[in-house]
Amino acid sequence: MKKIVGGWFEKRWYRKDGRLAEPAEACLRLTERGYLEMLRRHQAHLRASRHRLNAFVISVGNITVGGTGKTPFCLWLARRLSAGGCRTAVLSRGYGRSASAVARVAPSLEGSGFADRYGDEPVLLAAALPGVSVWVGSARWKTGEAAIRCDGAEVIILDDGFQHLSLERDVDLVLLDGKNPFGNGRLLPVGPLREPVEHLGRADAFVLSDDGSGGEVSGNDDGGFPADPVAFPMAPIFRFRRRVRAFRQGFMGTRFPPNALEGKRVLAFCGIARPERFFNTLKSLGIWVCATLVFPDHHRFRPRDWGRIFSLARKSGASYLITTEKDLVRAPPALMPALISVELETDLGPDENRFMAFMAAKFRASRPGRPLCFR
């Protein structure tokens, strides 16, 4: 029942013509007001106990639920900072992890066991960023202190940090969908907004993701960068797209070029926000998606789930099983060789140099006399 109700709401989040009969609408408005009141109290509590770290803190977040590419963008940013010589750490809440204590994520290919311990996105980041420390913990300031104390972190990136107001930051980057940034414009659970649009006044810059014409990511051509969906005069705007860099057998196995599966029959499955984008991406690459399975975001796959996946693959005649990197880290190690993951990369295109100059200026303002280097 929870999945059915949740799916019904999500389908309405990105529709602007989804009003119901007045009695139902009245109930939804009441739900929104209750959520907003709880949000105000929670944010007031966070602001009353703010902490400052002895590091340059960059928050990468959004104002909606999922689907804007925060983790791929954090990966790109951390990789560039680390290559430029900055001791960089990424902090994550570790959504869905079984433990609660502050912990450094150990790079591993052990799949679901490590994902349960740290969360799927932190495991993905740690495996992809060998020169960057990834830490998890519910209190980001405690997690950041550990990264500074143990790893000498100079730059800290908060993955999904816009709502984490208890930790002061030097730069607040907000990622928005370049085509439909606010969905139906309503707050949870009636819409996808985590907080009202006017709260975007806290942002230092906006980063717009691709317009979705190719699905979850843009293709490998030179176009596909989004147009500005709405004017944000209070902060600069940058644009980026996510591209399929390669396919991988397993998590860190053999890599294949994006056209390697063109015309092949595949079963695609995932547990992410807005899964249709993932499926559309595969189709835009000429892949024959003959069957799909959708699971809840951050889903913990059980044996019965794998039974469903392999059974549907046999019935549909699929030659390959494809999923996202985030979902793959929850697969048992024994199944890794049977699965193919989609490796994404972030591309800022013509905005890259301007974005780097913006970040360097913010760093100089916070740390006079010390340069911030990207590579």
Coordinates of C-alpha atoms in Angstrom, one line a residue:
M1 CA 0.0 0.0 0.0
K2 CA 2.8 2.4 0.8
K3 CA 4.4 1.8 -2.6
I4 CA 1.0 2.4 -4.4
V5 CA 0.3 5.6 -2.5
G6 CA 3.8 6.9 -3.0
G7 CA 3.8 6.1 -6.7
W8 CA 0.4 7.9 -7.1
F9 CA 1.8 11.0 -5.5
E10 CA 5.0 11.0 -7.5
K11 CA 3.1 10.7 -10.8
R12 CA 1.3 13.9 -9.8
W13 CA 4.4 15.8 -8.7
Y14 CA 5.5 16.9 -12.2
R15 CA 2.0 17.6 -13.6
K16 CA 0.5 21.1 -13.4
D17 CA -3.0 20.0 -14.2
G18 CA -3.4 17.5 -11.4
R19 CA -6.0 19.1 -9.2
L20 CA -8.6 16.9 -7.6
A21 CA -12.1 17.4 -6.4
E22 CA -12.3 20.2 -3.8
P23 CA -12.6 18.0 -0.7
A24 CA -9.5 16.1 -1.7
E25 CA -7.7 19.3 -2.6
A26 CA -8.6 20.8 0.8
C27 CA -7.0 17.7 2.5
L28 CA -3.9 18.1 0.5
R29 CA -3.6 21.8 1.3
L30 CA -3.9 21.0 5.0
T31 CA -1.1 18.4 4.5
E32 CA 1.1 21.0 2.9
R33 CA 0.5 23.5 5.7
G34 CA 1.4 20.8 8.3
Y35 CA 4.6 19.9 6.4
L36 CA 5.6 23.6 6.1
E37 CA 5.1 24.2 9.8
M38 CA 7.2 21.2 10.7
L39 CA 9.8 22.4 8.3
R40 CA 10.0 25.9 9.8
R41 CA 10.4 24.5 13.3
H42 CA 13.1 22.0 12.2
Q43 CA 15.0 24.7 10.3
A44 CA 14.8 27.1 13.3
H45 CA 16.3 24.3 15.4
L46 CA 19.1 23.7 13.0
R47 CA 20.0 27.4 12.7
A48 CA 20.1 27.7 16.5
S49 CA 22.9 25.1 16.7
R50 CA 25.1 26.1 13.7
H51 CA 28.7 24.9 13.5
R52 CA 31.7 26.2 11.5
L53 CA 34.4 23.8 10.3
N54 CA 38.0 24.8 9.7
A55 CA 37.8 24.0 6.0
F56 CA 36.2 25.4 2.8
V57 CA 32.7 23.9 2.7
I58 CA 30.8 23.5 -0.5
S59 CA 27.1 22.3 -0.3
V60 CA 25.7 20.5 -3.4
G61 CA 21.9 20.2 -3.0
N62 CA 18.5 20.7 -4.4
I63 CA 15.1 21.9 -3.5
T64 CA 13.2 18.9 -4.8
V65 CA 13.2 15.2 -4.1
G66 CA 15.8 13.4 -6.2
G67 CA 16.5 13.4 -9.9
T68 CA 18.9 16.4 -10.4
G69 CA 22.2 14.6 -10.5
K70 CA 23.7 15.6 -7.2
T71 CA 25.9 12.6 -6.7
P72 CA 27.4 12.6 -10.3
F73 CA 28.1 16.4 -9.8
C74 CA 29.7 15.8 -6.4
L75 CA 31.9 13.1 -8.0
W76 CA 33.0 15.5 -10.9
L77 CA 33.7 18.4 -8.4
A78 CA 35.6 16.2 -6.0
R79 CA 37.7 14.7 -8.8
R80 CA 38.6 18.1 -10.1
L81 CA 39.5 19.6 -6.7
S82 CA 41.6 16.5 -5.8
A83 CA 43.4 16.6 -9.1
G84 CA 44.2 20.3 -8.5
G85 CA 46.0 19.4 -5.2
C86 CA 43.3 20.1 -2.7
R87 CA 42.8 17.6 0.1
T88 CA 39.1 16.9 -0.4
A89 CA 36.5 15.0 1.5
V90 CA 32.8 14.3 0.7
L91 CA 30.3 14.1 3.5
S92 CA 27.1 12.2 3.1
R93 CA 24.2 11.3 5.4
G94 CA 24.4 7.8 4.1
Y95 CA 20.7 7.3 3.4
G96 CA 19.4 3.9 4.4
R97 CA 22.5 2.7 6.2
S98 CA 22.2 0.3 9.0
A99 CA 24.7 2.1 11.3
S100 CA 24.5 5.6 12.7
A101 CA 28.0 6.4 13.9
V102 CA 30.5 8.6 12.0
A103 CA 32.5 6.4 9.6
R104 CA 35.0 6.7 6.8
V105 CA 33.8 4.7 3.8
A106 CA 36.2 2.0 2.8
P107 CA 36.5 1.5 -1.0
S108 CA 35.2 -2.0 -1.7
L109 CA 33.7 -4.2 -4.3
E110 CA 31.7 -6.2 -1.8
G111 CA 28.4 -4.8 -3.0
S112 CA 25.3 -5.0 -0.8
G113 CA 27.1 -5.5 2.5
F114 CA 29.0 -2.3 2.3
A115 CA 26.0 -0.4 0.8
D116 CA 24.0 -1.5 3.9
R117 CA 26.7 -0.3 6.2
Y118 CA 27.4 3.1 4.5
G119 CA 24.6 3.7 2.0
D120 CA 24.7 3.2 -1.8
E121 CA 25.8 6.7 -2.9
P122 CA 28.7 6.9 -0.4
V123 CA 30.0 3.4 -1.6
L124 CA 29.7 4.6 -5.2
L125 CA 31.6 7.8 -4.5
A126 CA 34.4 6.0 -2.5
A127 CA 34.9 3.5 -5.3
A128 CA 35.1 6.2 -8.0
L129 CA 37.3 8.7 -6.0
P130 CA 40.4 6.9 -4.8
G131 CA 42.1 10.2 -3.9
V132 CA 39.2 11.5 -1.9
S133 CA 37.9 10.5 1.5
V134 CA 34.2 9.8 1.8
W135 CA 32.6 10.1 5.2
V136 CA 29.1 9.3 6.5
G137 CA 27.2 10.4 9.6
S138 CA 23.9 12.0 10.5
A139 CA 25.6 15.1 12.1
R140 CA 27.6 16.6 9.2
W141 CA 29.7 18.9 11.4
K142 CA 30.9 15.9 13.5
T143 CA 31.6 14.0 10.2
G144 CA 33.5 17.0 8.8
E145 CA 35.6 17.3 12.0
A146 CA 36.5 13.6 11.6
A147 CA 37.5 14.2 8.0
I148 CA 39.7 17.2 9.0
R149 CA 41.3 15.4 11.9
C150 CA 42.0 12.1 10.2
D151 CA 42.6 13.1 6.6
G152 CA 43.6 16.7 6.8
A153 CA 40.7 17.8 4.6
E154 CA 40.9 21.3 3.3
V155 CA 37.8 21.3 1.1
I156 CA 34.6 19.6 2.2
I157 CA 31.7 18.8 -0.2
L158 CA 28.3 18.2 1.4
D159 CA 26.4 15.7 -0.8
D160 CA 22.7 16.8 -0.6
G161 CA 23.5 19.6 1.9
F162 CA 21.1 22.4 1.0
Q163 CA 18.7 21.5 3.8
H164 CA 21.4 20.7 6.4
L165 CA 21.4 24.2 8.0
S166 CA 23.3 23.3 11.1
L167 CA 26.6 23.4 9.3
E168 CA 27.8 26.7 7.8
R169 CA 29.1 26.6 4.3
D170 CA 31.1 28.9 2.1
V171 CA 29.3 28.0 -1.2
D172 CA 25.7 26.8 -1.6
L173 CA 25.2 25.2 -5.0
V174 CA 21.6 24.3 -5.9
L175 CA 21.0 21.8 -8.7
L176 CA 17.8 22.2 -10.7
D177 CA 16.2 20.3 -13.5
G178 CA 16.6 22.5 -16.5
K179 CA 13.2 21.7 -18.0
N180 CA 10.9 21.3 -15.0
P181 CA 12.7 22.7 -11.9
F182 CA 9.8 22.7 -9.5
G183 CA 7.3 20.1 -10.7
N184 CA 3.8 21.2 -9.8
G185 CA 5.2 23.8 -7.4
R186 CA 3.8 22.2 -4.3
L187 CA 5.5 21.0 -1.1
L188 CA 5.8 17.4 0.0
P189 CA 3.9 15.1 0.0
V190 CA 1.6 16.9 -2.5
G191 CA 4.5 18.0 -4.7
P192 CA 8.3 17.4 -5.0
L193 CA 9.4 20.5 -3.2
R194 CA 11.4 20.0 0.0
E195 CA 10.9 23.6 0.9
P196 CA 9.3 26.7 -0.7
V197 CA 10.8 28.2 -3.8
E198 CA 11.5 31.5 -2.1
H199 CA 14.1 29.7 0.1
L200 CA 16.3 29.6 -3.0
G201 CA 17.5 33.0 -1.8
R202 CA 20.0 31.1 0.3
A203 CA 21.7 29.8 -2.8
D204 CA 25.1 31.2 -4.1
A205 CA 24.6 29.7 -7.5
F206 CA 22.3 27.5 -9.5
V207 CA 23.4 24.6 -11.7
L208 CA 20.9 23.5 -14.2
S209 CA 20.9 19.9 -15.4
D210 CA 20.1 18.8 -19.0
D211 CA 16.6 19.4 -20.2
G212 CA 15.7 15.7 -20.3
S213 CA 15.3 15.4 -24.0
G214 CA 17.4 12.4 -24.1
G215 CA 16.1 11.0 -20.8
E216 CA 18.2 10.8 -17.7
V217 CA 21.3 12.1 -19.5
S218 CA 22.2 13.8 -22.7
G219 CA 23.9 12.0 -25.6
N220 CA 27.5 12.3 -26.6
D221 CA 26.9 15.1 -29.1
D222 CA 28.0 18.7 -28.6
G223 CA 24.5 20.0 -27.9
G224 CA 21.9 19.2 -25.2
F225 CA 22.7 22.0 -22.7
P226 CA 19.6 23.4 -21.0
A227 CA 18.2 26.8 -21.4
D228 CA 17.5 28.9 -18.3
P229 CA 14.0 27.9 -17.3
V230 CA 13.4 30.9 -15.1
A231 CA 15.4 34.0 -14.2
F232 CA 17.4 33.9 -10.9
P233 CA 18.8 37.4 -10.7
M234 CA 20.1 36.9 -7.2
A235 CA 22.8 34.3 -8.2
P236 CA 24.8 33.1 -11.2
I237 CA 23.5 30.2 -13.3
F238 CA 25.6 27.4 -14.7
R239 CA 24.5 24.5 -16.9
F240 CA 25.6 20.9 -17.1
R241 CA 24.5 17.6 -18.6
R242 CA 25.0 14.0 -17.7
R243 CA 26.3 11.8 -20.4
V244 CA 26.8 8.0 -20.7
R245 CA 30.5 7.6 -20.5
A246 CA 30.5 3.8 -20.8
F247 CA 28.9 0.6 -19.7
R248 CA 30.6 -1.7 -17.2
Q249 CA 30.3 -5.4 -16.5
G250 CA 29.7 -5.4 -12.8
F251 CA 30.7 -2.5 -10.7
M252 CA 34.4 -2.1 -11.7
G253 CA 34.7 -4.7 -14.4
T254 CA 35.3 -4.4 -18.2
R255 CA 34.1 -1.1 -19.7
F256 CA 32.3 -0.9 -23.1
P257 CA 31.6 2.2 -25.2
P258 CA 28.1 3.7 -25.2
N259 CA 27.3 2.2 -28.6
A260 CA 28.2 -1.3 -27.6
L261 CA 24.7 -2.4 -26.9
E262 CA 22.9 -0.7 -29.8
G263 CA 20.1 -2.9 -31.1
K264 CA 20.5 -5.4 -28.2
R265 CA 17.6 -6.7 -26.2
V266 CA 18.0 -5.7 -22.5
L267 CA 16.0 -5.8 -19.3
A268 CA 16.5 -2.5 -17.4
F269 CA 15.8 -2.2 -13.7
C270 CA 16.4 0.5 -11.1
G271 CA 15.5 2.0 -7.7
I272 CA 16.0 5.7 -8.3
A273 CA 13.9 8.9 -8.4
R274 CA 12.2 9.4 -11.8
P275 CA 13.2 6.0 -13.3
E276 CA 11.7 6.8 -16.7
R277 CA 14.7 9.0 -17.4
F278 CA 17.0 6.1 -17.0
F279 CA 15.0 4.0 -19.4
N280 CA 14.7 6.8 -21.9
T281 CA 18.5 7.2 -21.9
L282 CA 19.0 3.6 -22.9
K283 CA 16.5 3.9 -25.7
S284 CA 18.2 7.1 -26.9
L285 CA 21.4 5.1 -27.4
G286 CA 19.6 2.7 -29.7
I287 CA 19.2 -0.1 -27.1
W288 CA 16.1 -2.3 -27.3
V289 CA 14.6 -2.1 -23.8
C290 CA 12.3 -5.1 -24.0
A291 CA 11.3 -5.1 -20.3
T292 CA 11.7 -2.8 -17.2
L293 CA 11.3 -3.2 -13.5
V294 CA 11.0 -0.3 -11.1
F295 CA 11.8 -0.4 -7.4
P296 CA 11.6 2.3 -4.7
D297 CA 14.5 4.8 -4.4
H298 CA 17.4 3.3 -2.4
H299 CA 15.7 -0.1 -2.5
R300 CA 17.4 -3.0 -0.7
F301 CA 17.2 -5.9 -3.1
R302 CA 16.1 -9.2 -1.6
P303 CA 16.4 -12.7 -3.1
R304 CA 12.8 -12.5 -4.3
D305 CA 13.6 -9.3 -6.2
W306 CA 16.5 -11.0 -8.0
G307 CA 14.1 -13.9 -8.8
R308 CA 11.7 -11.4 -10.4
I309 CA 14.5 -9.8 -12.4
F310 CA 16.0 -13.0 -13.8
S311 CA 12.5 -14.5 -14.4
L312 CA 11.4 -11.5 -16.4
A313 CA 14.7 -11.5 -18.3
R314 CA 14.0 -15.1 -19.4
K315 CA 10.4 -14.4 -20.4
S316 CA 11.2 -11.2 -22.4
G317 CA 14.2 -12.8 -24.2
A318 CA 16.6 -10.1 -22.8
S319 CA 20.3 -10.8 -23.5
Y320 CA 21.6 -8.3 -20.9
L321 CA 20.5 -6.9 -17.5
I322 CA 21.2 -3.2 -17.1
T323 CA 20.9 -1.0 -14.0
T324 CA 22.4 2.1 -12.5
E325 CA 25.7 2.3 -10.6
K326 CA 23.8 3.3 -7.5
D327 CA 21.6 0.1 -7.7
L328 CA 24.5 -2.1 -8.6
V329 CA 26.3 -1.5 -5.3
R330 CA 23.4 -3.2 -3.6
A331 CA 23.8 -6.4 -5.7
P332 CA 25.4 -9.5 -4.1
P333 CA 29.0 -10.0 -5.3
A334 CA 28.1 -13.3 -6.9
L335 CA 25.6 -11.6 -9.2
M336 CA 27.9 -8.7 -10.2
P337 CA 29.3 -10.4 -13.4
A338 CA 25.8 -11.0 -14.7
L339 CA 24.9 -7.2 -14.5
I340 CA 25.8 -4.2 -16.6
S341 CA 25.9 -0.7 -15.0
V342 CA 25.7 2.7 -16.7
E343 CA 28.7 4.9 -15.9
L344 CA 27.8 8.6 -16.1
E345 CA 30.0 11.7 -16.5
T346 CA 29.2 15.3 -15.8
D347 CA 29.9 17.9 -18.5
L348 CA 29.6 21.7 -18.0
G349 CA 30.5 22.4 -21.6
P350 CA 31.0 26.1 -22.3
D351 CA 30.2 27.0 -18.6
E352 CA 33.1 25.1 -17.1
N353 CA 35.7 27.9 -17.1
R354 CA 33.2 30.4 -15.7
F355 CA 32.2 27.9 -13.0
M356 CA 35.8 27.3 -12.0
A357 CA 36.4 31.1 -11.9
F358 CA 33.4 31.5 -9.7
M359 CA 34.5 28.8 -7.2
A360 CA 38.1 30.2 -7.1
A361 CA 36.7 33.7 -6.3
K362 CA 34.6 32.2 -3.4
F363 CA 37.7 30.4 -2.1
R364 CA 39.9 33.5 -2.2
A365 CA 37.2 35.4 -0.3
S366 CA 37.1 32.7 2.4
R367 CA 40.9 31.9 2.4
P368 CA 42.7 35.1 1.4
G369 CA 46.1 34.5 -0.3
R370 CA 45.4 30.8 -1.0
P371 CA 44.5 29.6 -4.5
L372 CA 41.9 27.0 -5.4
C373 CA 43.1 24.8 -8.2
F374 CA 41.0 22.7 -10.6
R375 CA 42.3 20.1 -13.0

